PDB file of C-alpha atoms in Angstrom:
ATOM      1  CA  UNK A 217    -110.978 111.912   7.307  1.00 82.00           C
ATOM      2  CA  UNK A 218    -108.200 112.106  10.173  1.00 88.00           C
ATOM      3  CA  UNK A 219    -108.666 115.806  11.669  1.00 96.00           C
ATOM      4  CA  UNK A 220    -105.739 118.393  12.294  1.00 98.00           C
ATOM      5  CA  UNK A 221    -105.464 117.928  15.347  1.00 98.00           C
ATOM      6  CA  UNK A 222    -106.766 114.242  16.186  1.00 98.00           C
ATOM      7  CA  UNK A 223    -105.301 112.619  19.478  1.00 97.00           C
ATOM      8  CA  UNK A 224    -103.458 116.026  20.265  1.00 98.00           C
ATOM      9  CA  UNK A 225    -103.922 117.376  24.050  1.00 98.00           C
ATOM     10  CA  UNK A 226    -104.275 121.177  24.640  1.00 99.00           C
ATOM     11  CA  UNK A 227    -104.179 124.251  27.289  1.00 99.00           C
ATOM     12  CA  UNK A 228    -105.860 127.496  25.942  1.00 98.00           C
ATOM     13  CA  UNK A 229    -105.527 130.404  28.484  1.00 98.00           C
ATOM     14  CA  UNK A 230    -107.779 132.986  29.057  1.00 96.00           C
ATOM     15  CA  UNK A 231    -110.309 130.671  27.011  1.00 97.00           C
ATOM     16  CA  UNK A 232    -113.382 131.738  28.810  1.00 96.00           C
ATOM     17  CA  UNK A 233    -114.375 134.306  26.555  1.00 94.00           C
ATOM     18  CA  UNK A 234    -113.134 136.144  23.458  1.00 94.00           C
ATOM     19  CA  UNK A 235    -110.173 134.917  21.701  1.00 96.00           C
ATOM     20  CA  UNK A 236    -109.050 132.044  23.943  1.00 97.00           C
ATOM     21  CA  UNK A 237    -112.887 130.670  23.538  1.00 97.00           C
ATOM     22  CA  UNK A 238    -112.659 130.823  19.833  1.00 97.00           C
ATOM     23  CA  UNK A 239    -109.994 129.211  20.200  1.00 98.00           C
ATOM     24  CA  UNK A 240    -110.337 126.674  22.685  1.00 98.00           C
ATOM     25  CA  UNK A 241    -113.702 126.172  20.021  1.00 98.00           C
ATOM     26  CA  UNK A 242    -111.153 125.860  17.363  1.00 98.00           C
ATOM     27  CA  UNK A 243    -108.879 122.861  18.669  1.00 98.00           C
ATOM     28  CA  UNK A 244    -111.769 121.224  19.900  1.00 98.00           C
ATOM     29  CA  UNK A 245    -113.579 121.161  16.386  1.00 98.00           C
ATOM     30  CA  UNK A 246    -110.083 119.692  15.091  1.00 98.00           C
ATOM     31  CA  UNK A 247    -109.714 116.668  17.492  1.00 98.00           C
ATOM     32  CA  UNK A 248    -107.666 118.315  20.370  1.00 98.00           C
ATOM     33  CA  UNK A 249    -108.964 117.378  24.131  1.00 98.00           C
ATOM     34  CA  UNK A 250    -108.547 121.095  25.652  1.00 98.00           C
ATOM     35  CA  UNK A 251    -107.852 122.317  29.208  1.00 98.00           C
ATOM     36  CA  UNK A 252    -110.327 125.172  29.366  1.00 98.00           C
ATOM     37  CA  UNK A 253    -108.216 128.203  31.396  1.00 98.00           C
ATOM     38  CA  UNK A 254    -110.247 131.022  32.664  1.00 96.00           C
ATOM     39  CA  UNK A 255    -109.222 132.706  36.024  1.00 92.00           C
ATOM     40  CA  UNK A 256    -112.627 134.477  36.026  1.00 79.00           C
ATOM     41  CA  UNK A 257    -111.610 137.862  35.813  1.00 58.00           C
ATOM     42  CA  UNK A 258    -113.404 141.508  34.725  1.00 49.00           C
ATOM     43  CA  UNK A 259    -111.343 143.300  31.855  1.00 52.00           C
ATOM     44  CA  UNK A 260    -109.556 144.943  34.696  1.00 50.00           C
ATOM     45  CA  UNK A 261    -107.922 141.868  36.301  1.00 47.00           C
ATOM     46  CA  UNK A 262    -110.403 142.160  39.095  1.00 56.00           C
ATOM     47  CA  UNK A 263    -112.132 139.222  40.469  1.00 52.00           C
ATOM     48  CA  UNK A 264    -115.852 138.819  39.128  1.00 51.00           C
ATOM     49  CA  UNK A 265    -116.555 135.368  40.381  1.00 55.00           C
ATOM     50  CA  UNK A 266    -117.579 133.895  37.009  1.00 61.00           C
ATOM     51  CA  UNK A 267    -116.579 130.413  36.128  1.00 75.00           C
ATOM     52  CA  UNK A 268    -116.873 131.143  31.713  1.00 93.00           C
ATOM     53  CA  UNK A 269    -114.740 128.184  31.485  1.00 96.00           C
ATOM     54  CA  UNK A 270    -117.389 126.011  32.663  1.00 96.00           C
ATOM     55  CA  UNK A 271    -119.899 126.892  29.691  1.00 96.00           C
ATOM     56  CA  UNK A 272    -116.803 126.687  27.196  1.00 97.00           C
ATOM     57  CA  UNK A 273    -116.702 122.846  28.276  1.00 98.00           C
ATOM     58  CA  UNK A 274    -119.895 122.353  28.052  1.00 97.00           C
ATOM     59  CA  UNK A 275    -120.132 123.814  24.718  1.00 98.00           C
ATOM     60  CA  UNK A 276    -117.055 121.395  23.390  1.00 98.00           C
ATOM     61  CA  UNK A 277    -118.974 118.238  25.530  1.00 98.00           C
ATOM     62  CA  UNK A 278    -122.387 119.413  23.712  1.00 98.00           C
ATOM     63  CA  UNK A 279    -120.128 119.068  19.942  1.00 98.00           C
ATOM     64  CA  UNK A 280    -118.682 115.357  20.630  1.00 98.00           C
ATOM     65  CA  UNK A 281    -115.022 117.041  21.875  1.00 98.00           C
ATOM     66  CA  UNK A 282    -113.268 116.619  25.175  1.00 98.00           C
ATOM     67  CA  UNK A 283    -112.502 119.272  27.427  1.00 98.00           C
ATOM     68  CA  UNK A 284    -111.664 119.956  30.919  1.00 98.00           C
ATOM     69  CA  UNK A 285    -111.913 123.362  32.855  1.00 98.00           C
ATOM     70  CA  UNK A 286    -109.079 125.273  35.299  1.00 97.00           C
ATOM     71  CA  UNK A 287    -109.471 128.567  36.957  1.00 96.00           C
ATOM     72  CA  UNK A 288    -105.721 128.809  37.338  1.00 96.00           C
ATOM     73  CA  UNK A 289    -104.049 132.143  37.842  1.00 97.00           C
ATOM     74  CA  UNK A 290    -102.015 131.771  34.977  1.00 97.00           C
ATOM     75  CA  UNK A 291     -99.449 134.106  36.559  1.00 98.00           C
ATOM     76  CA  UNK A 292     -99.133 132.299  39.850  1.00 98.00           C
ATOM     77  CA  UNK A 293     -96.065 129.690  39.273  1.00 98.00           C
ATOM     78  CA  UNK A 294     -97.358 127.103  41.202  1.00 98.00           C
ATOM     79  CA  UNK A 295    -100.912 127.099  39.744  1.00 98.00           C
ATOM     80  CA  UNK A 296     -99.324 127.138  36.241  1.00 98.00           C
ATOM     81  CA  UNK A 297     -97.386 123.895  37.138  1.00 98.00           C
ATOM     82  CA  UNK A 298    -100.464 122.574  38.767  1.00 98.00           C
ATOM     83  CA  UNK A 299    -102.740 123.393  35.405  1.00 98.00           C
ATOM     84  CA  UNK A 300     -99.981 121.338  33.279  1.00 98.00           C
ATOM     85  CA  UNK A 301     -99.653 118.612  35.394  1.00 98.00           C
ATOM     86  CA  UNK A 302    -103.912 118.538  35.169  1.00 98.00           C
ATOM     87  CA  UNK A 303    -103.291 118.034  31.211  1.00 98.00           C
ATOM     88  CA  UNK A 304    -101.248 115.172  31.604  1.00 98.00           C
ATOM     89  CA  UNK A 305    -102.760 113.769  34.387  1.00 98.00           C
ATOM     90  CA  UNK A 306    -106.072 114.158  32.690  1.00 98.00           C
ATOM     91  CA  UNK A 307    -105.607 113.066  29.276  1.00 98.00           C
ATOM     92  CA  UNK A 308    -102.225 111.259  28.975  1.00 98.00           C
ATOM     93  CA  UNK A 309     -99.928 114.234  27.678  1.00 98.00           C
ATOM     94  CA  UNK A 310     -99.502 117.849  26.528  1.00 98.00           C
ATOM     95  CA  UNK A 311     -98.808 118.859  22.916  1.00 98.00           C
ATOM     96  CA  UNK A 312     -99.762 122.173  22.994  1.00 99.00           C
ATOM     97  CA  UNK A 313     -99.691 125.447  25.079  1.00 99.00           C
ATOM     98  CA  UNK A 314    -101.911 128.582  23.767  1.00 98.00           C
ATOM     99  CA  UNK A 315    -101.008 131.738  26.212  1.00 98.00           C
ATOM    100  CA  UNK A 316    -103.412 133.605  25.259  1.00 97.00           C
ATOM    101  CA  UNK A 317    -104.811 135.041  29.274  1.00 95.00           C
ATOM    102  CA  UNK A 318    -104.728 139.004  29.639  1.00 94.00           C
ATOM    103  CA  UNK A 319    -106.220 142.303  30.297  1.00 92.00           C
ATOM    104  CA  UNK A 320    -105.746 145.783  30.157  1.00 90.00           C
ATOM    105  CA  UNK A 321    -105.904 148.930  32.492  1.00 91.00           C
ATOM    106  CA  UNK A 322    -105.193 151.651  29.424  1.00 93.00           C
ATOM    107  CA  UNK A 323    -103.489 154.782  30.628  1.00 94.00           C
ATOM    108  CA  UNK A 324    -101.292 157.544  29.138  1.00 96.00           C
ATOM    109  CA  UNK A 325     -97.751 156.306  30.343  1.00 95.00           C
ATOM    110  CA  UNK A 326     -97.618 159.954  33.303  1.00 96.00           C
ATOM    111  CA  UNK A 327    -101.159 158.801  34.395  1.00 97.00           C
ATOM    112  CA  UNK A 328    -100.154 155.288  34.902  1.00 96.00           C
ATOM    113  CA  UNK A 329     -99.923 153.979  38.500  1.00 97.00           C
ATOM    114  CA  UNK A 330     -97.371 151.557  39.921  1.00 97.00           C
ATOM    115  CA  UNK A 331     -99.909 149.226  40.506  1.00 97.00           C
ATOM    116  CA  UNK A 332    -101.443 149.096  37.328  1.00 96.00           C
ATOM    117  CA  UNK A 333     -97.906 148.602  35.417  1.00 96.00           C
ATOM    118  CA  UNK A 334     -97.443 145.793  37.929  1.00 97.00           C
ATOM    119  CA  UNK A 335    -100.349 144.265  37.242  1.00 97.00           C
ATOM    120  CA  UNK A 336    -100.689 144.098  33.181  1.00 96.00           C
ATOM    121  CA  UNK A 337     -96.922 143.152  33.660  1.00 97.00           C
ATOM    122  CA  UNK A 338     -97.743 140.308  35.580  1.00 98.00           C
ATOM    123  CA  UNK A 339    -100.180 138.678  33.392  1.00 97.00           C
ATOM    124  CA  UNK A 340     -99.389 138.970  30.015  1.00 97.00           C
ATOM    125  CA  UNK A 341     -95.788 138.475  30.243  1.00 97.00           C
ATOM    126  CA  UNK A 342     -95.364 136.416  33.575  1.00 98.00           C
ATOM    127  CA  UNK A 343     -98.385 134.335  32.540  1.00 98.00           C
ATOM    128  CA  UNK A 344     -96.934 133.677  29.530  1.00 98.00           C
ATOM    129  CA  UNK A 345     -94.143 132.670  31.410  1.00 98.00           C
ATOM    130  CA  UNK A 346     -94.983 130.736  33.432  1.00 98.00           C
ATOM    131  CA  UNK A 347     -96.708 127.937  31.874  1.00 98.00           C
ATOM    132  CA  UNK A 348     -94.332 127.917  28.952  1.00 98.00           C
ATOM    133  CA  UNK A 349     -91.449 126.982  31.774  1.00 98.00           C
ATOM    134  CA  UNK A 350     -93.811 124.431  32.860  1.00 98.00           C
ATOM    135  CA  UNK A 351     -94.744 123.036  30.035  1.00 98.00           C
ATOM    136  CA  UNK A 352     -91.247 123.206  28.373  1.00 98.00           C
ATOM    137  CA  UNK A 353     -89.749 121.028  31.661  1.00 98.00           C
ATOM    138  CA  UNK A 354     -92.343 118.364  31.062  1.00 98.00           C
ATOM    139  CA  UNK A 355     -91.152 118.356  27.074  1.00 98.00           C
ATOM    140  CA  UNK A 356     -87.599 118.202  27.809  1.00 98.00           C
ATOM    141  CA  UNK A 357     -88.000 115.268  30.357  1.00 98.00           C
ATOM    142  CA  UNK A 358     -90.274 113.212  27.673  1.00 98.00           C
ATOM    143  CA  UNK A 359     -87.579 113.815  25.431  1.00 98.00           C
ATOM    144  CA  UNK A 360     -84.616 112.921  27.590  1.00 98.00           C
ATOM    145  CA  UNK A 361     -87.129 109.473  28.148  1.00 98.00           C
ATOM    146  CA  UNK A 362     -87.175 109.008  24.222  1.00 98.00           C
ATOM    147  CA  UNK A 363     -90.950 110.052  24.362  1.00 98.00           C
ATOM    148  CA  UNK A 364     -90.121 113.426  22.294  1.00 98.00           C
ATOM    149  CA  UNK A 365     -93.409 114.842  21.645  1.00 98.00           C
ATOM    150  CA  UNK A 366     -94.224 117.303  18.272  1.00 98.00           C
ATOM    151  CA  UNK A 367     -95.041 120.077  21.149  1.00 98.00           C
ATOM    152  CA  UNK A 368     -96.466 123.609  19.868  1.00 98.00           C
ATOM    153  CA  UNK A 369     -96.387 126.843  21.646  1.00 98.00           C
ATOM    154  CA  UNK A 370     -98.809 129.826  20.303  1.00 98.00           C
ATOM    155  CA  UNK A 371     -98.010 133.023  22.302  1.00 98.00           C
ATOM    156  CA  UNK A 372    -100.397 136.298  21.804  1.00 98.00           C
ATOM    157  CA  UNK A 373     -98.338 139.443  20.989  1.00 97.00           C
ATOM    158  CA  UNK A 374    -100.114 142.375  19.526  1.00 95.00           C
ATOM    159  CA  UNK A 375    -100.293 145.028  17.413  1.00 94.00           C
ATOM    160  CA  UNK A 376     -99.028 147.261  20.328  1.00 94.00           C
ATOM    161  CA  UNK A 377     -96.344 145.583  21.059  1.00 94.00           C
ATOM    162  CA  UNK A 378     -94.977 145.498  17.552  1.00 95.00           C
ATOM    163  CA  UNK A 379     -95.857 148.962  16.379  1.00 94.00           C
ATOM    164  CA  UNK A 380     -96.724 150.605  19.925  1.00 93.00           C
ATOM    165  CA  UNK A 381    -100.301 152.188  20.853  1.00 93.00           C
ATOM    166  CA  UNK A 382    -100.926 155.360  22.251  1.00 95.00           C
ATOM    167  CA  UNK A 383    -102.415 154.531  26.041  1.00 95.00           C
ATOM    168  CA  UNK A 384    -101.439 151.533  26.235  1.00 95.00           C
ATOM    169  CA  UNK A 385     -97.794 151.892  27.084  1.00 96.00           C
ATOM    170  CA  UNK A 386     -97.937 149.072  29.740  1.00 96.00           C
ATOM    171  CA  UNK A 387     -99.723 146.866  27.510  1.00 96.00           C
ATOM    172  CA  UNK A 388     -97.062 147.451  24.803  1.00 96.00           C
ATOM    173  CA  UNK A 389     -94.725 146.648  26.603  1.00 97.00           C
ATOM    174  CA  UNK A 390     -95.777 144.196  27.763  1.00 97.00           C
ATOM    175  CA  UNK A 391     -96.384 142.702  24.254  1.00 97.00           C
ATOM    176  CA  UNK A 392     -93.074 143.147  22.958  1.00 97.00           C
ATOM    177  CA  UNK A 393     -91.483 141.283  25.788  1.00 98.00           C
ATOM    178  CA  UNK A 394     -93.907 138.697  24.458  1.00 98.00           C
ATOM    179  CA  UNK A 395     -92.503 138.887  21.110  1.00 98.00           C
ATOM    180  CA  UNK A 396     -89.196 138.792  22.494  1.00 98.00           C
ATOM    181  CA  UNK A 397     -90.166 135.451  24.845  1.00 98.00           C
ATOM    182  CA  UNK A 398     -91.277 133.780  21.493  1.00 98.00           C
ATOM    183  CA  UNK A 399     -87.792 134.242  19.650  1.00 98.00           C
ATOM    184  CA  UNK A 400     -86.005 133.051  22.455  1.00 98.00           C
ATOM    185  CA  UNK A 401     -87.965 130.413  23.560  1.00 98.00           C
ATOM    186  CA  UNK A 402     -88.179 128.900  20.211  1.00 98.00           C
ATOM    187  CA  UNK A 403     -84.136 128.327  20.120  1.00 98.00           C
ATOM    188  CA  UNK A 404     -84.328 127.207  22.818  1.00 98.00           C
ATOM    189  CA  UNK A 405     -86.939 124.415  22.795  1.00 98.00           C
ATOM    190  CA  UNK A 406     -86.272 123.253  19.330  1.00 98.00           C
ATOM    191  CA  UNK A 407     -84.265 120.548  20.691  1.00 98.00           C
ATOM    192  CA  UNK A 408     -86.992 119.254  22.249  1.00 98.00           C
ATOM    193  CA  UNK A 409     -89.351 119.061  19.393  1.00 97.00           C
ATOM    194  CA  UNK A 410     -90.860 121.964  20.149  1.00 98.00           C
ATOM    195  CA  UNK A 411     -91.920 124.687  17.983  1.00 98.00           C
ATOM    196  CA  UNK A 412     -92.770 128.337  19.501  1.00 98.00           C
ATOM    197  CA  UNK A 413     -94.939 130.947  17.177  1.00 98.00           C
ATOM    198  CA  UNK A 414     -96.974 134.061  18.499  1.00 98.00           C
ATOM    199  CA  UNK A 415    -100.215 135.734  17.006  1.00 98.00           C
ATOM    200  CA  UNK A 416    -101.078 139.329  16.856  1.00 97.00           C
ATOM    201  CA  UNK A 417    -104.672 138.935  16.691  1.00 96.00           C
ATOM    202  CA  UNK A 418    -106.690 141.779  15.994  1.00 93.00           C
ATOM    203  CA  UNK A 419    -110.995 141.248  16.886  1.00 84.00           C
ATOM    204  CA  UNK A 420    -113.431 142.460  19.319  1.00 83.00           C
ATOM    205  CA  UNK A 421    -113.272 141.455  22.110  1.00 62.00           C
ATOM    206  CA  UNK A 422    -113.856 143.099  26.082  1.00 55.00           C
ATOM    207  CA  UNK A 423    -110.258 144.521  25.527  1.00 55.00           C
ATOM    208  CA  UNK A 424    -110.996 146.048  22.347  1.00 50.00           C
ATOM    209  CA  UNK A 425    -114.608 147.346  21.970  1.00 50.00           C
ATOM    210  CA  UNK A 426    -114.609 150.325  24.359  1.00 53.00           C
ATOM    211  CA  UNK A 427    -110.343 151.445  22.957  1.00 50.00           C
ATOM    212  CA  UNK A 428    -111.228 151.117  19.078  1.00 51.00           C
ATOM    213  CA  UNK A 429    -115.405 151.049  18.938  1.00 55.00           C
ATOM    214  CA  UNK A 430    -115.502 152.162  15.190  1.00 58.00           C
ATOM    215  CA  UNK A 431    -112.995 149.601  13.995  1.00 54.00           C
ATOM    216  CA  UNK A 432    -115.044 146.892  15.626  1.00 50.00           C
ATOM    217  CA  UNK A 433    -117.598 147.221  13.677  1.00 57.00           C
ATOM    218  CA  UNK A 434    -115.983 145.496  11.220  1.00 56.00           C
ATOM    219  CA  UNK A 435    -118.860 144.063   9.191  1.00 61.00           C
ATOM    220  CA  UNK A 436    -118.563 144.433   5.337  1.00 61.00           C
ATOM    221  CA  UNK A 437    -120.406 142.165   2.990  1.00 64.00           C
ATOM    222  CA  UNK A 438    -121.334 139.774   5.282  1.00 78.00           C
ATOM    223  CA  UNK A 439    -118.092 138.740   6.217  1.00 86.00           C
ATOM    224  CA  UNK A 440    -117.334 140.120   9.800  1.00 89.00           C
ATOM    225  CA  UNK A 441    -114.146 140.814   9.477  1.00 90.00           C
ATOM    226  CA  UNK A 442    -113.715 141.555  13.818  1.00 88.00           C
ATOM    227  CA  UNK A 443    -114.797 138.120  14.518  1.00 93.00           C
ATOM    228  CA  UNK A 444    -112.636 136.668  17.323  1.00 94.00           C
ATOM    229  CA  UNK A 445    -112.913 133.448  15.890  1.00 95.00           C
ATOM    230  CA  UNK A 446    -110.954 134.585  12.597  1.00 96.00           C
ATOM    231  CA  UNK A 447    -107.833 134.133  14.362  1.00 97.00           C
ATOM    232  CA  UNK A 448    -108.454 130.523  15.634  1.00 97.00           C
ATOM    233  CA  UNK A 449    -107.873 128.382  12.251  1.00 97.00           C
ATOM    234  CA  UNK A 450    -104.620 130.140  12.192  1.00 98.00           C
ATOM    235  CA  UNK A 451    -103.488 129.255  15.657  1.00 98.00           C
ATOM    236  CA  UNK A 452    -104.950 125.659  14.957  1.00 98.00           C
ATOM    237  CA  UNK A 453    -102.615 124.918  12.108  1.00 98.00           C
ATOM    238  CA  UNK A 454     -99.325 126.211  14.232  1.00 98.00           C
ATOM    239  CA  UNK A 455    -100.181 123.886  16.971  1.00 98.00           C
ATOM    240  CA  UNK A 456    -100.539 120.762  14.693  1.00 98.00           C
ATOM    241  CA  UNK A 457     -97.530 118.332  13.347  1.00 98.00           C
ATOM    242  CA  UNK A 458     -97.838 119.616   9.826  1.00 98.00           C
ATOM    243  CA  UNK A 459     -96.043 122.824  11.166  1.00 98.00           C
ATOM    244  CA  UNK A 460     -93.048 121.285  12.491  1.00 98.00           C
ATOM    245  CA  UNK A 461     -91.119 123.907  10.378  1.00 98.00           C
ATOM    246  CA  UNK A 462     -92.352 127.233  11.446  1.00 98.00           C
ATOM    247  CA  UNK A 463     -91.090 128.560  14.685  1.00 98.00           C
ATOM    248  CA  UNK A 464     -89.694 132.067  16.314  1.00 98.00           C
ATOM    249  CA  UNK A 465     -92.269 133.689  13.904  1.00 98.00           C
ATOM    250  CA  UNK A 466     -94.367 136.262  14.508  1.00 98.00           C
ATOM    251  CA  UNK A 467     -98.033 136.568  12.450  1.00 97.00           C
ATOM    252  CA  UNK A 468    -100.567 139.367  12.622  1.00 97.00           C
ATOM    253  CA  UNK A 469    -104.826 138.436  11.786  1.00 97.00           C
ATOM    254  CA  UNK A 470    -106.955 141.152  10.960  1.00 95.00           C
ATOM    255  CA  UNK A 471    -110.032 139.824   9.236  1.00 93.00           C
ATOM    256  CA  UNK A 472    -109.082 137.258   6.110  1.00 94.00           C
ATOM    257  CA  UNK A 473    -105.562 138.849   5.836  1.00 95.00           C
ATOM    258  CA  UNK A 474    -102.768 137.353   7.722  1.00 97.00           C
ATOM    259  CA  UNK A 475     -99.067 139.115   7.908  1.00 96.00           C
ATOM    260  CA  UNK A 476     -95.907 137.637   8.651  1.00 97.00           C
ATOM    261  CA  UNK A 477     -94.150 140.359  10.845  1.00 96.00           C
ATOM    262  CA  UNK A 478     -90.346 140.618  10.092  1.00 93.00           C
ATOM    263  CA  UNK A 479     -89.427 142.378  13.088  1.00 88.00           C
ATOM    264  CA  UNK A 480     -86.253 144.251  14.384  1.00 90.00           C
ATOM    265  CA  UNK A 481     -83.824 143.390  11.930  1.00 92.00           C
ATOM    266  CA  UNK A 482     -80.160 145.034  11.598  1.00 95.00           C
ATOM    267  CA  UNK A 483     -80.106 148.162   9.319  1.00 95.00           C
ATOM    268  CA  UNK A 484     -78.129 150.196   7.817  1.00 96.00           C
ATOM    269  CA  UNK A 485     -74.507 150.791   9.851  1.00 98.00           C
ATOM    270  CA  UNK A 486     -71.488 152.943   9.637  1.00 97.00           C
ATOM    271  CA  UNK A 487     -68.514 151.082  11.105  1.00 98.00           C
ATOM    272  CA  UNK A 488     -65.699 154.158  12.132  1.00 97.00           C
ATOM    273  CA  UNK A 489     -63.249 151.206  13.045  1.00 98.00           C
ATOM    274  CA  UNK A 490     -62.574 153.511  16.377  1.00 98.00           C
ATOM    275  CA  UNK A 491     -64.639 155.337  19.560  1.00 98.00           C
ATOM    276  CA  UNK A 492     -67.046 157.961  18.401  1.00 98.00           C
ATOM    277  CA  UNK A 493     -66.425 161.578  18.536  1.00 98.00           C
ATOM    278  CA  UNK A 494     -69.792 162.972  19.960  1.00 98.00           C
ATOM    279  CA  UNK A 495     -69.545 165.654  17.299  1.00 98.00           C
ATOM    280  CA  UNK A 496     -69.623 163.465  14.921  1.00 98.00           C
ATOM    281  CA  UNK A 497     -72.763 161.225  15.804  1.00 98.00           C
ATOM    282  CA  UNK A 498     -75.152 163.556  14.664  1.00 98.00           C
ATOM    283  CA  UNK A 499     -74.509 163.407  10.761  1.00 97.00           C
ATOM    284  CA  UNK A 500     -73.277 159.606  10.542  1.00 98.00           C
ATOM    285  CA  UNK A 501     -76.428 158.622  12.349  1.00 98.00           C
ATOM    286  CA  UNK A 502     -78.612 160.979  10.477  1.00 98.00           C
ATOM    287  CA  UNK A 503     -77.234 159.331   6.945  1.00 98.00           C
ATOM    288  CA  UNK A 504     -77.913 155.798   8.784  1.00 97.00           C
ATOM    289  CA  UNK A 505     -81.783 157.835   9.656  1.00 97.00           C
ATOM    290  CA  UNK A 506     -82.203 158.860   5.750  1.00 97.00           C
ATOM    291  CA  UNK A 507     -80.727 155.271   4.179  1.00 97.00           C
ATOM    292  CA  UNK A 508     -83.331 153.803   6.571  1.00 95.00           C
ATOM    293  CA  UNK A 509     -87.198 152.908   5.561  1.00 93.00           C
ATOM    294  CA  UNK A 510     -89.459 155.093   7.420  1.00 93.00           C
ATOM    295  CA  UNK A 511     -91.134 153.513  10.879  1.00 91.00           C
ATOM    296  CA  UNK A 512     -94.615 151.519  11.166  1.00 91.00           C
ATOM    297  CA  UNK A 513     -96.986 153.990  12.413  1.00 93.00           C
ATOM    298  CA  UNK A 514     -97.587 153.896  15.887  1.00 94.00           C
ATOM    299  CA  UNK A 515    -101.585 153.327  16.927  1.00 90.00           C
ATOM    300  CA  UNK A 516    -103.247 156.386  17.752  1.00 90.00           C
ATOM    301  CA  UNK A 517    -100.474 158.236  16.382  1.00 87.00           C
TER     302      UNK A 517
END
């Protein structure tokens, strides 16, 4: 039996430990050659000297599966171009791009520095960035050379970006702009056969075990419900051909449940036909407040 993702090349960021490695795991298992990211980084962003992405290789080699590793800085443009070019230089192609690299430095948004907003800023959302431009240039020139390839992009959003999380303003933020990458991104790519998606996973992982320790637990009849790898067959179906139809969509994994967000869509509205008296923007908007469904939650709230 052909697998899901048989003759299909791969990058999987941050895929040195957690989520990414799950995942990496994942595409692997389903036929996918994988370039193995991992920048080697503590859960601060700091330099630990590790090379995870090495044993993530040699766990896919050990299987039967192909894999390659890069300790790219997913956020440095150059070394994102560099890591692409490595796919296709290495195995022939690209056909799919998992961002999935981060970390967090979780403050209350007046204790948060400069440095640290700069810095979970800079690797969620440029690293993101990044190698979807680079990746999306070497689409669009296959395409323009009649070589359109049935590319897939799987961004990571979160939880906190879509709802917000109580100390982790920078990471929420950082999230949403995530969310609002994907939606772009997948109008405009489509042309070039490419579809664009984004997970909000939810598991333990370095990032999570210290903010949410009792939720991590997460075992319950055997079935451990926190596993990172729960998120994986999920991210393994929206990179293969089958889901040539599903893009600019948003999906949240917690355990066996999977939710498609809907998003920020246009409400309720009150059209004067004329400027705005600021007297009387109080009660029109507060009729527009009571016609409206109450907000998610936010985390921690």
């Amino acid at each position: 039996m052909k697998k899901l993702l048989e003759g299909r090349i791969a990058i999987v960021t941050g895929a040195g430990r957690g989520i990414g490695r799950a995942h990496a795991l994942e595409l692997a298992a389903q036929g996918a050659a994988v370039v193995v990211n991992d920048f080697g980084v503590s859960l601060a962003g700091e330099g630990s000297g590790e090379s995870p992405a090495d044993a993530v290789v040699a766990e896919i080699e050990a299987a039967g599966g192909q894999a390659v590793a890069n300790g790219a800085d997913v956020a440095d443009f150059a070394a994102a171009e560099a890591m692409v070019r490595q796919a296709v230089d290495t195995f022939g192609g690209l056909d799919i791009l998992v961002n999935n690299a981060g970390f967090v430095r979780d403050r209350m948004l007046v204790n948060t520095s400069e440095e640290e907003w700069d810095a979970v800023i800079r690797v969620h959302l440029k690293g993101h960035f990044a190698p979807l431009r680079h990746a999306g240039a070497y689409w669009r020139a296959e395409a323009k050379e009649g070589r359109q390839r049935a590319a897939r992009v799987i961004n990571t959003s979160s939880g906190a970006g879509l709802q917000g999380s109580v100390g982790q303003a920078t990471y929420s933020a950082a999230k949403a702009g995530i969310a609002g990458l994907t939606l772009v991104a997948a109008q405009e790519m489509g042309r070039y056969g490419v579809t664009v998606n984004a997970i909000a996973p939810v598991a333990r992982t370095r990032m999570t075990e210290g903010a949410f320790p009792e939720m991590m637990a997460g075992v319950e009849g055997g079935f451990d419900a926190m596993d990172p790898a729960n998120n994986s067959p999920i991210v393994a179906w929206l990179a293969s051909e089958e889901a040539a139809d599903v893009t600019g969509r948003i999906i949240e994994i917690e355990g066996g449940r999977i939710t498609l967000e809907t998003g920020w869509r246009h409400g309720h509205a009150d059209d004067k036909g004329a400027r705005w008296e600021a007297a009387e923007v109080g009660p029109a908007l507060r009729k527009l407040i009571a016609q409206a469904p109450d907000p998610e939650p936010v985390y921690g709230a």
